[in-house]
Coordinates of C-alpha atoms and ligand atoms in Angstrom, one line a residue:
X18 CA 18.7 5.9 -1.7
X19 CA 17.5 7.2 1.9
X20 CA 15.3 5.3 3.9
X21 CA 13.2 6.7 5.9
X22 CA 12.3 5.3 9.3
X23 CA 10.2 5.7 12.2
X24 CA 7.7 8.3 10.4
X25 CA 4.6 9.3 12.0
X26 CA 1.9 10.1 9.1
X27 CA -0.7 11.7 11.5
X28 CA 1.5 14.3 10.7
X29 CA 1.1 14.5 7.1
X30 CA -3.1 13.0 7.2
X31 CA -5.8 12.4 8.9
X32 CA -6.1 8.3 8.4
X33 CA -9.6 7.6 8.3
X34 CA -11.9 5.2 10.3
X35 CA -12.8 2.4 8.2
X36 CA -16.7 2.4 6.6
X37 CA -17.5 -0.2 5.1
X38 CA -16.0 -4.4 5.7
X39 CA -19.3 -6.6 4.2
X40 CA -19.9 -7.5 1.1
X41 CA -22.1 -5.3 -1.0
X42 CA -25.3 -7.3 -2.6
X43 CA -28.2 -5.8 -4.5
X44 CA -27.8 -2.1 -2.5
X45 CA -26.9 -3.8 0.9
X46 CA -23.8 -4.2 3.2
X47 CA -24.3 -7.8 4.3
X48 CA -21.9 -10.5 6.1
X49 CA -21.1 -13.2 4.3
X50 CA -23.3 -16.4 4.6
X51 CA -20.9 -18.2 6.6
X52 CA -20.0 -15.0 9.0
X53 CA -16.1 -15.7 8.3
X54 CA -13.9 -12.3 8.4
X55 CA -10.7 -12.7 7.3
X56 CA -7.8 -9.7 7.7
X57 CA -6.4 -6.6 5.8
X58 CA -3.3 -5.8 6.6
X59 CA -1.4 -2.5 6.9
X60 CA 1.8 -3.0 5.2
X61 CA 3.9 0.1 6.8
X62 CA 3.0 -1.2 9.7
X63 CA 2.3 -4.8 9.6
X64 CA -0.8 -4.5 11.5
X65 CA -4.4 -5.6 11.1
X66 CA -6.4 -2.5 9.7
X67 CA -9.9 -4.1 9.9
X68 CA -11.8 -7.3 9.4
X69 CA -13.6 -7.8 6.2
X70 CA -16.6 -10.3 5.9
X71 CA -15.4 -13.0 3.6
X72 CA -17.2 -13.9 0.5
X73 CA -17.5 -17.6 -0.8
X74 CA -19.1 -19.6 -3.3
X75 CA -22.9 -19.3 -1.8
X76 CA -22.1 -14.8 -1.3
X77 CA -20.9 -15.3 -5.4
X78 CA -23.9 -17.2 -5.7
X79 CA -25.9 -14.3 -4.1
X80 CA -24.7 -11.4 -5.6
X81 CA -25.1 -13.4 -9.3
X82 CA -28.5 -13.6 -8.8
X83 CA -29.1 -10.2 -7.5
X84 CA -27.0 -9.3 -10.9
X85 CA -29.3 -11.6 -13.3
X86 CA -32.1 -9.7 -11.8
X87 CA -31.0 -6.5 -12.7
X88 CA -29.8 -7.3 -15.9
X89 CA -33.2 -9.8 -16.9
X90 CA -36.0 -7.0 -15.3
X91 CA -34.3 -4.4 -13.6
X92 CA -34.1 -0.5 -15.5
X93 CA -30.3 -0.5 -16.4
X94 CA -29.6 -2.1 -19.7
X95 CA -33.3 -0.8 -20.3
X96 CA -32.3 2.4 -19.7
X97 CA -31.4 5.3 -22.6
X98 CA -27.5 5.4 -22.7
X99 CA -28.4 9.5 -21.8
X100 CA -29.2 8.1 -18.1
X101 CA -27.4 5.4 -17.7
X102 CA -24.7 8.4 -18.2
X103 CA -26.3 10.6 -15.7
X104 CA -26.0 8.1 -13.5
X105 CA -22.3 7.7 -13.8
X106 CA -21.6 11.7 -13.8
X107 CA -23.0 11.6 -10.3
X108 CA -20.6 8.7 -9.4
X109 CA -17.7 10.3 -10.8
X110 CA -18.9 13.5 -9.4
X111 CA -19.0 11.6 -5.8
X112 CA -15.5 10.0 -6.0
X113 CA -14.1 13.7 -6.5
X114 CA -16.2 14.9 -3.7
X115 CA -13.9 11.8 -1.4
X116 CA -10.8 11.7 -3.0
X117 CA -8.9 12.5 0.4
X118 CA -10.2 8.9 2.1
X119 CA -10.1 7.0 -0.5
X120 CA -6.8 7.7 -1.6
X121 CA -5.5 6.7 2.2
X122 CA -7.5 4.0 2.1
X123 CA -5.2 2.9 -1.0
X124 CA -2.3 3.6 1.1
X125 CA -3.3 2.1 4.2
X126 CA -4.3 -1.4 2.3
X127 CA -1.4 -1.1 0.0
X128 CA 1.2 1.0 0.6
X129 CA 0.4 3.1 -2.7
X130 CA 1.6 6.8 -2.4
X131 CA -0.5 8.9 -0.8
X132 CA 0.5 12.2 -2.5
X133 CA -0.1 10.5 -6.0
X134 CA -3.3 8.9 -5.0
X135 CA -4.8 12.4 -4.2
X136 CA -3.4 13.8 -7.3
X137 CA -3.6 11.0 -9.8
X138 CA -5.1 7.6 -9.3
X139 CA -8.1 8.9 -7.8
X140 CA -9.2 11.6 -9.7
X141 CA -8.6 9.7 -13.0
X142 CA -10.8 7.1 -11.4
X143 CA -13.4 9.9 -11.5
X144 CA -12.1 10.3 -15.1
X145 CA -12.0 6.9 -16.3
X146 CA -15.8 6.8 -15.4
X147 CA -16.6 10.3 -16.9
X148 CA -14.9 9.2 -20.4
X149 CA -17.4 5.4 -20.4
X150 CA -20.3 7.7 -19.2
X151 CA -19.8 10.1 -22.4
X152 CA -20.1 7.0 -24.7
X153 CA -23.1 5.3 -23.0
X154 CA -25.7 7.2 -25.1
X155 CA -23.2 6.4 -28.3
X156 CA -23.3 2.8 -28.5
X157 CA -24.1 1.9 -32.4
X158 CA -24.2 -0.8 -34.7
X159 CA -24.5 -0.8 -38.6
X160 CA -26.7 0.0 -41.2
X161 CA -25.7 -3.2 -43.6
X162 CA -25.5 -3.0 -47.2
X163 CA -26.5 -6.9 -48.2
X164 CA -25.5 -8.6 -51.2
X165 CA -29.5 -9.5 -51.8
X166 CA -32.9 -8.2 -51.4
X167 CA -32.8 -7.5 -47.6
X168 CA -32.0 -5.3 -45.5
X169 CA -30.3 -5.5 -42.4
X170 CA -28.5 -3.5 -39.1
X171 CA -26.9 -4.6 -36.2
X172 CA -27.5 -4.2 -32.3
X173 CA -24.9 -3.9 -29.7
X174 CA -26.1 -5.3 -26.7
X175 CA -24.6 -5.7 -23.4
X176 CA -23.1 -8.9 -22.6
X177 CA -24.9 -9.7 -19.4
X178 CA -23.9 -10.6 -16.1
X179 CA -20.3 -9.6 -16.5
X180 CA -17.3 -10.7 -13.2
X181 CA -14.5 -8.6 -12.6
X182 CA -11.9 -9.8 -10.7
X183 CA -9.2 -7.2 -10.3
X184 CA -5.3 -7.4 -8.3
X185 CA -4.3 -5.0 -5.6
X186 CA -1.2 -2.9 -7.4
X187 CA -4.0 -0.7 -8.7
X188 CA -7.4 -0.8 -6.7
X189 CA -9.0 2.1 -7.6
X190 CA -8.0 2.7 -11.3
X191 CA -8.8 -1.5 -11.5
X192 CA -12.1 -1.2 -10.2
X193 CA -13.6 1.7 -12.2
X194 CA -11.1 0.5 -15.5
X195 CA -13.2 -2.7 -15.4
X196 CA -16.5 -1.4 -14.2
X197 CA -16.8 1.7 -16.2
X198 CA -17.1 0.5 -19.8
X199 CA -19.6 -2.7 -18.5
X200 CA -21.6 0.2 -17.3
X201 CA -21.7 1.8 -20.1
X202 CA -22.8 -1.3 -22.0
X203 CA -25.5 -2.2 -20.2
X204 CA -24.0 -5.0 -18.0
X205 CA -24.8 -5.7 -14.1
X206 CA -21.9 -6.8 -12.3
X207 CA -20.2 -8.7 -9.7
X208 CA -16.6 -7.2 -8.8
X209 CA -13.8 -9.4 -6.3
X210 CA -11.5 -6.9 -5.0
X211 CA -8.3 -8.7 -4.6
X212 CA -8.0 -9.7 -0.8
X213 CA -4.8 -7.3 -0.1
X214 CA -6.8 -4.6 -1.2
X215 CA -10.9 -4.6 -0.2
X216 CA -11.5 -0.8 1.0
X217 CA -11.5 1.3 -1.8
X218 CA -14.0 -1.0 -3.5
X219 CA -16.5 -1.8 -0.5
X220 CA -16.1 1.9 -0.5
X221 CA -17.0 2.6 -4.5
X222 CA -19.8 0.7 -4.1
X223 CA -21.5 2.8 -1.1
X224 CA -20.7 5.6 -3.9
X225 CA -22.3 4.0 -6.5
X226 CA -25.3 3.6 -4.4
X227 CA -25.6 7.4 -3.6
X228 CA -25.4 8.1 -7.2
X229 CA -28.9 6.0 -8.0
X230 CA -27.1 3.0 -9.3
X231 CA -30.3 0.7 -9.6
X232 CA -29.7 -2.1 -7.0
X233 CA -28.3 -5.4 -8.6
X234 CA -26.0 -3.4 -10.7
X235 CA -22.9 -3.6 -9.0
X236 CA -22.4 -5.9 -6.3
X237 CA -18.7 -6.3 -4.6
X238 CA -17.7 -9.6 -2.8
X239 CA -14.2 -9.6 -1.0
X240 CA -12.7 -12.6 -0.5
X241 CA -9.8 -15.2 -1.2
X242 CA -9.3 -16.1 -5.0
X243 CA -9.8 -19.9 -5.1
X244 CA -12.7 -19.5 -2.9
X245 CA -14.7 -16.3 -4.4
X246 CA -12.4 -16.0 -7.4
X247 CA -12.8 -19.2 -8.7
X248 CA -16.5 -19.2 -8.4
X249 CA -16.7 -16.3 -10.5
X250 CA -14.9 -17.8 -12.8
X251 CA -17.1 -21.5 -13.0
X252 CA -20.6 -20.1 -12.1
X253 CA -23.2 -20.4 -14.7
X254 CA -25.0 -17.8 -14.6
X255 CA -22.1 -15.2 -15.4
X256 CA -21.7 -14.1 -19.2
X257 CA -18.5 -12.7 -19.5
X258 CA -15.3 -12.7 -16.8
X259 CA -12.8 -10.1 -17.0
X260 CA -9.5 -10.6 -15.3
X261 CA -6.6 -8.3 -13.9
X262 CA -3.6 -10.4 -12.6
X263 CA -1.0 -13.1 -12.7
X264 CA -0.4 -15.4 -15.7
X265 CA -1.1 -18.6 -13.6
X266 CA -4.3 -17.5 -12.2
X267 CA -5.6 -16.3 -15.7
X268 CA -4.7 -19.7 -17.1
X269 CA -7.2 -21.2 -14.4
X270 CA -10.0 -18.6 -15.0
X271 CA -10.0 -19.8 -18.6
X272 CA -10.1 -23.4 -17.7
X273 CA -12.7 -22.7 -15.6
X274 CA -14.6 -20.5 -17.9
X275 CA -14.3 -23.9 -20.5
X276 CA -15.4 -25.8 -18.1
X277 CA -18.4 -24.2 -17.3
X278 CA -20.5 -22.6 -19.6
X279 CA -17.8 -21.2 -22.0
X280 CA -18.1 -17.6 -21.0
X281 CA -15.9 -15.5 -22.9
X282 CA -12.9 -14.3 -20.6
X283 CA -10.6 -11.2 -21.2
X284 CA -7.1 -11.2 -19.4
X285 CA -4.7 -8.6 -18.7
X286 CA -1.7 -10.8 -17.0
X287 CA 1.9 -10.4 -16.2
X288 CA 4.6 -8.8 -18.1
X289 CA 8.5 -8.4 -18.3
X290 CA 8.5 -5.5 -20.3
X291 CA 12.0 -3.9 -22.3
X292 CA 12.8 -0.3 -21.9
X293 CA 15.5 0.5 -24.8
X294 CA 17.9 3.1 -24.9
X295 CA 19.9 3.9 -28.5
X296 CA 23.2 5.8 -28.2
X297 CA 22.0 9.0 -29.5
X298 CA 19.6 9.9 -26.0
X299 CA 20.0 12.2 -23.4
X300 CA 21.1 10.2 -20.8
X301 CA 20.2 12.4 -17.9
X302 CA 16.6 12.3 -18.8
X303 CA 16.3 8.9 -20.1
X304 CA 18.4 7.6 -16.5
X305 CA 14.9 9.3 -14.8
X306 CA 12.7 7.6 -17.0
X307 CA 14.2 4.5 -16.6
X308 CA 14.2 4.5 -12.5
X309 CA 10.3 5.6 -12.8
X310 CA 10.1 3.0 -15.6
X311 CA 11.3 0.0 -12.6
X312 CA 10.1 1.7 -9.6
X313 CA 7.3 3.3 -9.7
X314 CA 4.7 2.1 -7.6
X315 CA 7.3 -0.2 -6.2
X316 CA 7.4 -2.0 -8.9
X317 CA 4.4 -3.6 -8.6
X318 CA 2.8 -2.8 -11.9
X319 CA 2.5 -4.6 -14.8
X320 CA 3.9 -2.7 -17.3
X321 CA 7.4 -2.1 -15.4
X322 CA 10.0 -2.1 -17.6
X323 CA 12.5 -3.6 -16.2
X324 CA 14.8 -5.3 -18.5
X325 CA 16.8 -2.2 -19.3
X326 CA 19.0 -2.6 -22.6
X327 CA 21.2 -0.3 -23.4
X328 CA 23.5 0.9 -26.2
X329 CA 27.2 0.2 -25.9
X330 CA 28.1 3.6 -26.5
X331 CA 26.5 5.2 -23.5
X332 CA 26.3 1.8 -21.1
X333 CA 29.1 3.0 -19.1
X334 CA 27.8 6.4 -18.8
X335 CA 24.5 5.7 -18.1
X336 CA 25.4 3.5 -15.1
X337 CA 27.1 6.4 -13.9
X338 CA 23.5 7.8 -13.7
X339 CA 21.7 6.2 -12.9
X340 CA 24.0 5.1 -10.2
X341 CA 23.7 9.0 -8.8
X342 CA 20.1 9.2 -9.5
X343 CA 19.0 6.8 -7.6
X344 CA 20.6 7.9 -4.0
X345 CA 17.9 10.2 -4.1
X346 CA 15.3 8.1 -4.1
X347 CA 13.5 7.8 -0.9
X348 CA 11.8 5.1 0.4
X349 CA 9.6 5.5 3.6
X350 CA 6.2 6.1 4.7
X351 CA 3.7 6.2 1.2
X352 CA 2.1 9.2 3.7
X353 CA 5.2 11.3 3.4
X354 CA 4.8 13.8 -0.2
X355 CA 8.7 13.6 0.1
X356 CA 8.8 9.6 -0.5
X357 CA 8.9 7.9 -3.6
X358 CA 8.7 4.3 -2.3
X359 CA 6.4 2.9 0.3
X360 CA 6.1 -0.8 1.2
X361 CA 5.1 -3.7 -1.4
X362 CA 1.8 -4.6 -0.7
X363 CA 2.2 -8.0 1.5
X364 CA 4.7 -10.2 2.9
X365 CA 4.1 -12.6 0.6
X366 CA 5.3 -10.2 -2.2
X367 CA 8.0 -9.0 0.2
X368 CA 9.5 -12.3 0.2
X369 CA 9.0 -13.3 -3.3
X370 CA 10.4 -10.2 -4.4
X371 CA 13.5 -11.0 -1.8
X372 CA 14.3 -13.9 -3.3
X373 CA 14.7 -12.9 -6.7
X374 CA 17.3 -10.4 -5.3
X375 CA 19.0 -13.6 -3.9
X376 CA 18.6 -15.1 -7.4
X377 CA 20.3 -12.0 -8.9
X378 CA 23.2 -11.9 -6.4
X379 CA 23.7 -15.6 -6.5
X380 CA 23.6 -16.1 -10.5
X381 CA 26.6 -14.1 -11.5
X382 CA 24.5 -9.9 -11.9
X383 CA 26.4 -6.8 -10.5
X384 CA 24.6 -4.9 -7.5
X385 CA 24.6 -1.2 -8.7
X386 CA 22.1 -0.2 -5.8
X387 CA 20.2 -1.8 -3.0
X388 CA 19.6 -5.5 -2.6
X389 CA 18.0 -5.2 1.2
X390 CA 14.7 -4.6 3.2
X391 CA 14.5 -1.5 4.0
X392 CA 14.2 -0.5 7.5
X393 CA 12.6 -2.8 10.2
X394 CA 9.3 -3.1 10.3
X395 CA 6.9 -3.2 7.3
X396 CA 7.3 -4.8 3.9
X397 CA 9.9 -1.9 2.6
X398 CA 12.7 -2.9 0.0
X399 CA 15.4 -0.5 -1.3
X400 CA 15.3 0.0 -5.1
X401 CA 17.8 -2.5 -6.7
X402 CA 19.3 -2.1 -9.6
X403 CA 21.2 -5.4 -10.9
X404 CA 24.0 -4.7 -13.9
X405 CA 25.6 -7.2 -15.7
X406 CA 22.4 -9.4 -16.6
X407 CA 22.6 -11.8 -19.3
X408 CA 19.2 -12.5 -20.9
X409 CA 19.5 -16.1 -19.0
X410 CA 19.3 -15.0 -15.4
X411 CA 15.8 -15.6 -13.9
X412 CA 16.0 -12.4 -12.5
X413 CA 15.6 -11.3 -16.7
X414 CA 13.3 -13.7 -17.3
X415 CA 10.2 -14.0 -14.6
X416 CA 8.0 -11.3 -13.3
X417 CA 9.1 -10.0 -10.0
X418 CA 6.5 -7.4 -9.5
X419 CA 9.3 -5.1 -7.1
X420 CA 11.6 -2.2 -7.1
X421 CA 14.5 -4.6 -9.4
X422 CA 15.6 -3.6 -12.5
X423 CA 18.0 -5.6 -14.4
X424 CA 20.5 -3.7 -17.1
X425 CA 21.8 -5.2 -20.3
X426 CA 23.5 -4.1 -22.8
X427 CA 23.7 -4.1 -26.6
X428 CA 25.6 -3.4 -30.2
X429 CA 22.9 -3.4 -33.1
X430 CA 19.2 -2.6 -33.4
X431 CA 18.4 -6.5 -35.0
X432 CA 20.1 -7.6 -31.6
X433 CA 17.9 -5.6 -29.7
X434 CA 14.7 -6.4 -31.2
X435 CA 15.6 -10.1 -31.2
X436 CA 16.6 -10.0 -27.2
X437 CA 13.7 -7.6 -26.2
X438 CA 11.4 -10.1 -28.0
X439 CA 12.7 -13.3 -26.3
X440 CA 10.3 -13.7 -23.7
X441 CA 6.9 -15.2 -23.0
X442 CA 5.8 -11.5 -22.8
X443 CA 4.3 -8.9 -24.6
X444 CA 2.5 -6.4 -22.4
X445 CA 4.7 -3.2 -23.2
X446 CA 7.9 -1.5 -24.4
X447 CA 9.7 1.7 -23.9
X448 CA 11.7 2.9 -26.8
X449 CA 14.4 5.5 -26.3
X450 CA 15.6 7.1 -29.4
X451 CA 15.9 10.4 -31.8
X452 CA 16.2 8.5 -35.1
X453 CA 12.9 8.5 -36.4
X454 CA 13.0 5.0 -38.7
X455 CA 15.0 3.2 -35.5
X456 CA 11.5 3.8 -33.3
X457 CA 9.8 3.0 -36.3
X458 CA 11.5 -0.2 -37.0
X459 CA 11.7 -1.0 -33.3
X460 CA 8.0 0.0 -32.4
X461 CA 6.5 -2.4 -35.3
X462 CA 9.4 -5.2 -34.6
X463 CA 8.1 -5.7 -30.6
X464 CA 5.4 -7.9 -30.2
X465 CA 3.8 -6.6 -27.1
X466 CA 0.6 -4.8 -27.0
X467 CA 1.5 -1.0 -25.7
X468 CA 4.5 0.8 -26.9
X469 CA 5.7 4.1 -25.6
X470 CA 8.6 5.9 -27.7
X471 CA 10.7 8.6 -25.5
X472 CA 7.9 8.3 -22.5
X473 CA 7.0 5.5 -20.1
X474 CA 4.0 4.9 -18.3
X475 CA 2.1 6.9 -20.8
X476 CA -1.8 6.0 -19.8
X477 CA -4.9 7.6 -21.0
X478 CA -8.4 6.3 -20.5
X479 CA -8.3 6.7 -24.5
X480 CA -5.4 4.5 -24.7
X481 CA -6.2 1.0 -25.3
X482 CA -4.3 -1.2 -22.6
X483 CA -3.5 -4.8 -23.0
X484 CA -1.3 -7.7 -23.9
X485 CA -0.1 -10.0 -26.8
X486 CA 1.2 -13.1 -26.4
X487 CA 1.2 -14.6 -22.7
X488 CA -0.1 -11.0 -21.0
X489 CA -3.5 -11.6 -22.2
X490 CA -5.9 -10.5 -24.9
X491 CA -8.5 -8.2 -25.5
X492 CA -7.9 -4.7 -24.2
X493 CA -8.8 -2.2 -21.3
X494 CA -9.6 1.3 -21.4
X495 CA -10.2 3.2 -24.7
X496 CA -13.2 2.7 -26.7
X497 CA -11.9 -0.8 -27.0
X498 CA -12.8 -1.6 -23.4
X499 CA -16.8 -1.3 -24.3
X500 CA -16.6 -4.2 -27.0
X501 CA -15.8 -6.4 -24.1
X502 CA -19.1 -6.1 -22.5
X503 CA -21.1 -5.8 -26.0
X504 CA -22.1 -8.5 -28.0
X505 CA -23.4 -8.0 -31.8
X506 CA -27.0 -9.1 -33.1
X507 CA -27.9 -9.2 -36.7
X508 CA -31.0 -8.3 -38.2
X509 CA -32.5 -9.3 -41.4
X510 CA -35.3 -8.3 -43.1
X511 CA -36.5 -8.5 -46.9
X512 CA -37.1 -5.4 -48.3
X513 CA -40.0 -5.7 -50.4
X514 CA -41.9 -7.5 -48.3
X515 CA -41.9 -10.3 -50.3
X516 CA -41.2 -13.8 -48.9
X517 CA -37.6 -14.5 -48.9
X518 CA -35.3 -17.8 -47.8
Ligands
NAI616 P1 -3.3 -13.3 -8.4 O1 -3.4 -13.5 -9.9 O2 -3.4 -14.4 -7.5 O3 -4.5 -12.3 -8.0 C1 -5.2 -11.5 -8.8 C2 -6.7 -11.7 -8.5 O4 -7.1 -13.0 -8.8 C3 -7.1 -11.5 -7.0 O5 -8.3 -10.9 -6.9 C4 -7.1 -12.9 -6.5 O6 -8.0 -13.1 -5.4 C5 -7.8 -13.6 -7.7 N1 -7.5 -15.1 -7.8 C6 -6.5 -15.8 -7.2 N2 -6.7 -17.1 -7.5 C7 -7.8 -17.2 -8.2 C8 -8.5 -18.3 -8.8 N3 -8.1 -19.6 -8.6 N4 -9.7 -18.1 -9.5 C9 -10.1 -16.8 -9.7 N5 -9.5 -15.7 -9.1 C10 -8.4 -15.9 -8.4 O7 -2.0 -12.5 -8.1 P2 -1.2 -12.4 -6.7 O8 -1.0 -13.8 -6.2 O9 -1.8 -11.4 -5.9 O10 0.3 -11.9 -7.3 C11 1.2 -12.9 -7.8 C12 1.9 -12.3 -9.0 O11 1.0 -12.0 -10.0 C13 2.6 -11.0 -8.7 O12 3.8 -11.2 -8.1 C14 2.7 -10.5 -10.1 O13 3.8 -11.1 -10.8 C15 1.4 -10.9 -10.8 N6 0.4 -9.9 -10.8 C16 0.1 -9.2 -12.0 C17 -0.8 -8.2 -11.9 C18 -1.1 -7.4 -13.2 O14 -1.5 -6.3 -13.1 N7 -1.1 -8.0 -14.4 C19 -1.5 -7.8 -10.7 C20 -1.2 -8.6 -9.6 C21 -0.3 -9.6 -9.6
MG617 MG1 -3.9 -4.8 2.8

């Protein structure tokens, strides 16, 4: 791979001043009750970018009852679905109209690519909202056909008082992912950016606000996760929580959810995802597909697939590949179009992701590529790419959430299936074959929630996104995404007006 050092992005963009650091409740910026700040760092640089008002139990507390207002009196779930979708066409309209700063806000707050972010993550954020706008004014129930004399239908209404709280691999697409289908619905909101990553939504919220958002609607809070996490996920007044992150933290949002006052919680949660290759591929392609498949967005995404099995015939070969392709992929500034890589998001990930290179060196894998920092300053890491993994190693077991990918290989399709399948998992897989009944049998055999045969990474808003087993349950995006926010009422009635028990 080349590293890149010592870049200068002013030469590439314009970085912008920061807007908006407090939090966002019922229409207003506002410091937090206490007046604590806390940092966001830059992580090219490892300087402080700005200070951002930080958001506790009491701001929660705040911004929940600026959303119960909303949602009990305010115009918004009152609202025909047509203008509740007007509404969101402006907002959507807006983010396009800003897709330059707030796709280097992205990459000053976390090192996402800055050349993608203009091309892709922020103008399908304008997307994502367009697609939940189109189905506000289509949200239906049944006309029931009852076993007796009565007739009845049922209502779809929006859930309430809904809290997002969303990671920082993703902030844009997170933010409007979660907050464009509650919209839709009905819901008012309370969103917790994750604290890596506050800009972008500080500054979605000023946009939502020019569109003629009602007040109360959607409220941001930055802040730490067991402060202004947690009391998302324990306050009483909140009807539904929707969670984007690690498998630990979703295991407390649902205790806390029980705890409280049994809000339903959706999670979308970690993943360790295989990406399977059959002897019958083209290896040049599939060797690109399978870099992108580890290393895009440095790895920190979710759905990485980075347990890479692969056939016996073509193991050898593909190494040879993969080996080739991947001295030209360039890590360096995320404002550079000519980089792939840019930093991971913190030092905190930095060093976690570190260590499980350690782990891999130390416990027996082969170093095909990297296995260092890269360059001096900022959190970079070259792309490593471990062979020789045996399905023991924790480096093929636990999330890492970096640029490592760890290659296996293997004889017969009932091995693969049984191996790919062997993990708490089950967010995603990528099947590589040409045999029609071997992605059949392989597609239906993996218990995960998304699979993508000869593609990776293949998201659409209408795609619905989500985990079995310990990723999660109940899904983003698609249609899917609004029942999350809905919740079903029956009505009953006797037809002929006659008394009826
Ligand atoms: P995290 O799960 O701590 O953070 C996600 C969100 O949860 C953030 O907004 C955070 O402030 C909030 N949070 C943290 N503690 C909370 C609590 N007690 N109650 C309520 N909310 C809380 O993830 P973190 O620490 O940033 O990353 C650790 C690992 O998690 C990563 O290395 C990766 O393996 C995994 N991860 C998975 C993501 C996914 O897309 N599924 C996204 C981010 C991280
Ligand atoms: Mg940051």
């Amino acid at each position: 791979m080349t590293v890149l050092s010592n870049d200068n992005p002013e030469a590439y963009v314009k970085i912008p001043k920061i807007k908006f650091t407090k939090l966002f409740i019922n229409g207003e910026f506002v410091d937090s009750v206490s007046g604590k700040t806390f940092e966001t760092v830059d992580p090219r640089t490892e300087e402080v970018i700005a200070r951002i008002a930080e958001g506790d139990k009491e701001d929660i507390d705040l911004a929940v009852k600026a959303a119960r207002d909303a949602f009990d009196h305010g115009p918004w779930p009152r609202m025909p679905g047509c203008e509740r979708r007007r509404l969101m066409l402006k907002f959507a309209d807006l983010i396009n109209e800003n897709v330059e700063e707030l796709a280097a806000l992205d990459t000053v707050d976390g090192g996402k690519l800055y050349s993608l972010g203009k091309i892709r993550d922020i103008p399908s954020s304008a997307e994502i909202i367009r697609y939940y706008a189109g189905a506000a004014d289509k949200i239906h129930g049944a006309t029931l056909k009852m076993s007796r004399d009565l007739q009845a239908y049922t209502l779809h209404e929006p859930v309430g008082v809904v809290g997002h709280i969303i990671p920082w691999n993703f902030p844009s697409q997170m933010f409007v992912m979660k907050v464009g289908p509650a919209l839709a619905a009905g819901c008012t909101m309370v969103v917790k950016p994750a604290e890596q990553t506050p800009l972008s939504a500080l500054y979605y919220a000023h946009l939502a606000k020019l569109a003629g958002i009602p007040d109360g609607v959607l409220n941001v809070i930055t802040g730490y996760g067991s402060t202004a996490g947690a009391a998302i996920s324990s306050h009483m007044d909140i009807d539904k929580v929707s969670f984007t992150g690690s498998t630990e933290v979703g295991r407390l949002v649902m205790q806390a959810a029980a705890a409280s006052n049994l809000k339903p919680v959706s999670l979308e949660l970690g993943g360790k995802s295989p990406f399977i290759i059959f002897d019958d591929v083209d290896v040049d392609k599939v060797a690109d597909l399978a870099l992108q498949g580890s290393f895009y967005n440095k790895g920190e995404i979710c759905v990485a697939g980075s347990r890479v099995f692969v056939q016996e015939g073509i193991y050898d070969k593909f190494l040879i590949k993969l080996a080739e392709k991947v001295k030209s992929w360039v890590v360096g500034d995320p404002f550079n179009p000519e980089v792939h890589q840019g930093p991971q998001v913190d030092k905190q990930q930095y060093d976690k992701i570190l260590s499980y290179i350690e782990h891999g060196k130390k416990g027996g894998a082969t170093l095909l590529s990297g296995g260092k920092p890269g360059g001096e300053k900022g959190y970079y890491i070259e792309p490593t790419i471990f062979t020789d993994v045996t399905d023991d190693m924790i480096i093929a077991k636990e999330e890492i959430f970096g640029p490592v990918m760890s290659v296996m290989k293997f004889k017969t399709v009932e091995e693969v299936i049984k191996r790919a399948n062997a993990t708490k998992y089950g967010l995603a897989a990528g099947i590589m074959t040409n045999d029609l009944n071997t992605a059949n049998t392989v597609s239906r055999s993996i218990r995960a929630g998304v699979i993508w045969i000869n593609c990776y990474f293949a998201f659409d808003r209408d795609l619905p996104y989500g985990g079995y087993k310990m990723s999660g349950f109940e899904r983003d995006f698609g249609l899917e995404a609004l029942n999350k926010y809905l919740q079903v009422k029956s009505v009953a009635t006797p037809i002929h007006n006659s008394p009826w028990l």
